[in-house]
CSV table of N, CA and C in Angstrom, one decimal:
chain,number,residue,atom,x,y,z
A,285,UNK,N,-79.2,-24.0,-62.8
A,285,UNK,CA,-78.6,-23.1,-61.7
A,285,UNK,C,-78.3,-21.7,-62.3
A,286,UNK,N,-78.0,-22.1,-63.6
A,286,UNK,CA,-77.3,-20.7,-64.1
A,286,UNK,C,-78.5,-19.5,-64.1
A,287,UNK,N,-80.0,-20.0,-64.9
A,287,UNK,CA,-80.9,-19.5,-65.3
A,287,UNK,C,-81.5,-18.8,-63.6
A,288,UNK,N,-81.4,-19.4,-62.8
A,288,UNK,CA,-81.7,-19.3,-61.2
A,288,UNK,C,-81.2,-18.1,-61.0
A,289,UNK,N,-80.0,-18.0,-61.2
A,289,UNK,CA,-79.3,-17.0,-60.7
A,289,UNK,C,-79.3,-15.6,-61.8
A,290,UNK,N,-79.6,-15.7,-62.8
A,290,UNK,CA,-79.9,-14.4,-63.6
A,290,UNK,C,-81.1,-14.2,-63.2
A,291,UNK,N,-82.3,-14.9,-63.2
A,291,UNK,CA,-83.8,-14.3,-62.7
A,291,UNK,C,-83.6,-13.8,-61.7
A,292,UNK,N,-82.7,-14.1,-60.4
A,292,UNK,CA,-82.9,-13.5,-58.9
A,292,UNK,C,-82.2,-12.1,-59.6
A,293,UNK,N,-81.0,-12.0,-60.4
A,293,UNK,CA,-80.1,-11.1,-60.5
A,293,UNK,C,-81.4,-10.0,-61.3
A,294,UNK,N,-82.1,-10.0,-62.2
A,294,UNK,CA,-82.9,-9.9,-62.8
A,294,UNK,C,-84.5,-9.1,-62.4
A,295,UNK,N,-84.4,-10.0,-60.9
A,295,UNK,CA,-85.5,-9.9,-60.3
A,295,UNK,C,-84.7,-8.6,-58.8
A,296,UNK,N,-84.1,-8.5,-58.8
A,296,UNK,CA,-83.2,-7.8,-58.0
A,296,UNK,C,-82.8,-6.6,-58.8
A,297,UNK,N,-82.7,-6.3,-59.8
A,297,UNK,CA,-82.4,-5.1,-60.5
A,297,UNK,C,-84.0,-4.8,-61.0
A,298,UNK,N,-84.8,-5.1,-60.8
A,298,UNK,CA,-86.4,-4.7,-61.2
A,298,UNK,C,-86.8,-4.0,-60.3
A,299,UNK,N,-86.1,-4.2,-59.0
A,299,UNK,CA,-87.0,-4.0,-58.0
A,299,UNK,C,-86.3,-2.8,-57.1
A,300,UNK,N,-85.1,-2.2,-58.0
A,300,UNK,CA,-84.2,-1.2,-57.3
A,300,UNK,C,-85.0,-0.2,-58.7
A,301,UNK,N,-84.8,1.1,-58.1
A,301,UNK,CA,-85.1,2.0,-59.4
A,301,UNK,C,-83.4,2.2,-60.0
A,302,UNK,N,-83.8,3.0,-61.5
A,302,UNK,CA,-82.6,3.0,-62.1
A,302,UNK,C,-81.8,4.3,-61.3
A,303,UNK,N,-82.4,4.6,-61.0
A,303,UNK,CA,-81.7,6.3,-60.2
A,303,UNK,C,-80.6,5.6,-58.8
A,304,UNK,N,-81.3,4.7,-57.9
A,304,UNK,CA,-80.5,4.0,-57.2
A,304,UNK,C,-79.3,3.0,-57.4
A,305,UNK,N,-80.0,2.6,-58.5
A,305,UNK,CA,-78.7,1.5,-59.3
A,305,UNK,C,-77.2,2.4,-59.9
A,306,UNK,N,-77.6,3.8,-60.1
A,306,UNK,CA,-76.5,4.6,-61.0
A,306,UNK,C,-75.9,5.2,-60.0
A,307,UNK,N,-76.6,5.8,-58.8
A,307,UNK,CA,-76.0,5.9,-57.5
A,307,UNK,C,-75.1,5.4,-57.1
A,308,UNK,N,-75.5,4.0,-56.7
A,308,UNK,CA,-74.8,2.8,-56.5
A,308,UNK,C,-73.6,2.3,-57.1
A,309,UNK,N,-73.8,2.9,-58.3
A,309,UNK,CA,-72.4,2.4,-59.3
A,309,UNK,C,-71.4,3.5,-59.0
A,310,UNK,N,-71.9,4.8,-59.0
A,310,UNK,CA,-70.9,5.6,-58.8
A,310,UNK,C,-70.4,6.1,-57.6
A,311,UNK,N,-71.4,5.9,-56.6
A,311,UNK,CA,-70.1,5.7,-55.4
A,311,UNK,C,-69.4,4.6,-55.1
A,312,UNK,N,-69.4,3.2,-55.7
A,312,UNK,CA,-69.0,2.3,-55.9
A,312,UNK,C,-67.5,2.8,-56.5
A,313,UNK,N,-67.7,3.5,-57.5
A,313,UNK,CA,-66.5,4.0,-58.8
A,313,UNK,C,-65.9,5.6,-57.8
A,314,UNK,N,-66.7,5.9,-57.4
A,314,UNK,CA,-65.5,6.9,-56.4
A,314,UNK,C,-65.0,6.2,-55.3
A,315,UNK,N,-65.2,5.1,-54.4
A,315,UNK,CA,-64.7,4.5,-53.8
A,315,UNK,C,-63.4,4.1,-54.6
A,316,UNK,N,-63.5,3.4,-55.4
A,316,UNK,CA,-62.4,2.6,-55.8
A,316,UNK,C,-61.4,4.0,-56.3
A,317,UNK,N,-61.9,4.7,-56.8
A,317,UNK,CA,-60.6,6.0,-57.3
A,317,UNK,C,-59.9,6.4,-56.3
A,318,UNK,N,-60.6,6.6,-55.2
A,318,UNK,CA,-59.8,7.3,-54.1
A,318,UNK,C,-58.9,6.1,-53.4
A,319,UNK,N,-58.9,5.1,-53.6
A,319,UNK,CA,-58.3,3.6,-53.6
A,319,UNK,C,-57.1,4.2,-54.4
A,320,UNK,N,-57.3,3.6,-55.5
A,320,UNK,CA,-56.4,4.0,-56.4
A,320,UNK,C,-55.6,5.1,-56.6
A,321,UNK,N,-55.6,6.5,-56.0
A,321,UNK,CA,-55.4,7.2,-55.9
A,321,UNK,C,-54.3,7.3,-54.8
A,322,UNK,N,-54.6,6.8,-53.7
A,322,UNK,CA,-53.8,6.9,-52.7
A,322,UNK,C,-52.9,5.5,-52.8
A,323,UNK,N,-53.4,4.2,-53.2
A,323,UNK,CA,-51.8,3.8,-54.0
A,323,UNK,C,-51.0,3.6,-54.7
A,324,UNK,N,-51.4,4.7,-55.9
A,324,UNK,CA,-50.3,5.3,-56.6
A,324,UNK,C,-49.6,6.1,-56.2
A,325,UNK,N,-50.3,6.9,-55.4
A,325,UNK,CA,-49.3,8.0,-54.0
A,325,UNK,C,-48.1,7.4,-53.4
A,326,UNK,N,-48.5,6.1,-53.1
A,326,UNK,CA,-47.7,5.2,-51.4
A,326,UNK,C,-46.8,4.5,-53.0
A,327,UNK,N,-47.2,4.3,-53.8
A,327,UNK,CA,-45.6,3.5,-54.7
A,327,UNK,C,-45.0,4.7,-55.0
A,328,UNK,N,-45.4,5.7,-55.6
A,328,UNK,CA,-44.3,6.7,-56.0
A,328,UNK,C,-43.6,7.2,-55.2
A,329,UNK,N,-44.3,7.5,-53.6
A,329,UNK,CA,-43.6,7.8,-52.7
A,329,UNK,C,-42.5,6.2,-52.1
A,330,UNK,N,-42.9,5.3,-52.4
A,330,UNK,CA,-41.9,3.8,-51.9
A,330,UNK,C,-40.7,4.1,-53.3
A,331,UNK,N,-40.9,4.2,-54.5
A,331,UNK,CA,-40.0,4.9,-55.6
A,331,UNK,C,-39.3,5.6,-55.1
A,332,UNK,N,-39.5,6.8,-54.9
A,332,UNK,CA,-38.6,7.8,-54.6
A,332,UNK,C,-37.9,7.5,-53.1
A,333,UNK,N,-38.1,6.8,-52.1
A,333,UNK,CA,-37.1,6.5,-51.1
A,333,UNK,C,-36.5,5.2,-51.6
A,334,UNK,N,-36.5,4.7,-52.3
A,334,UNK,CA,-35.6,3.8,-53.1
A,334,UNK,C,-34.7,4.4,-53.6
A,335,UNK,N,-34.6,5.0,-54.6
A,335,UNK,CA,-33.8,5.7,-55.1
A,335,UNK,C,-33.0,6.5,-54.1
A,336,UNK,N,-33.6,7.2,-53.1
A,336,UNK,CA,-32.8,8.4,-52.0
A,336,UNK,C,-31.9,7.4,-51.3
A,337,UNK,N,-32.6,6.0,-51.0
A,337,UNK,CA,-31.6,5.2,-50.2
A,337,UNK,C,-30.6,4.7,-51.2
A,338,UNK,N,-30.6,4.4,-51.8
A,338,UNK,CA,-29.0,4.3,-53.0
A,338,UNK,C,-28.4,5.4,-53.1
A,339,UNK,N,-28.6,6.6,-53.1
A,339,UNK,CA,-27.9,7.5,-53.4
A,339,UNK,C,-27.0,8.0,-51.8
A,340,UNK,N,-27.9,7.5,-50.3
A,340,UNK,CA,-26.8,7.8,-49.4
A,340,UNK,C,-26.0,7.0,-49.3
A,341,UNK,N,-25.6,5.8,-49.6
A,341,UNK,CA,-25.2,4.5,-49.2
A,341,UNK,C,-23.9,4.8,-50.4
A,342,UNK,N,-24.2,4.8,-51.4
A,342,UNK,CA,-22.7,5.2,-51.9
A,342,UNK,C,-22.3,6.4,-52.3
């Protein structure tokens, strides 16, 4: 099953050119940054109203 599944994987990367494959990877890899990006945004900003709410409260 194993060997199955590398020849399709195999036979599936043969059949894409390499120009599309690297494409592919990197809007794949800018997808996920701008992911990442926005939440590290949303915890620093959940950080900082953590802290602001301790500080009115006493």
């Amino acid at each position: 099953m194993k060997k199955l599944n590398v020849l399709v994987l195999l036979a599936l990367v043969m059949s894409l050119s390499s120009c599309d494959v690297i494409t592919g990877i990197f809007k794949a890899g800018a997808v996920v940054g701008v992911i990442a990006v926005v939440v590290v945004i949303a915890v620093i900003i959940w950080i900082i109203s953590l802290f602001r709410g301790r500080g009115n409260n006493g």
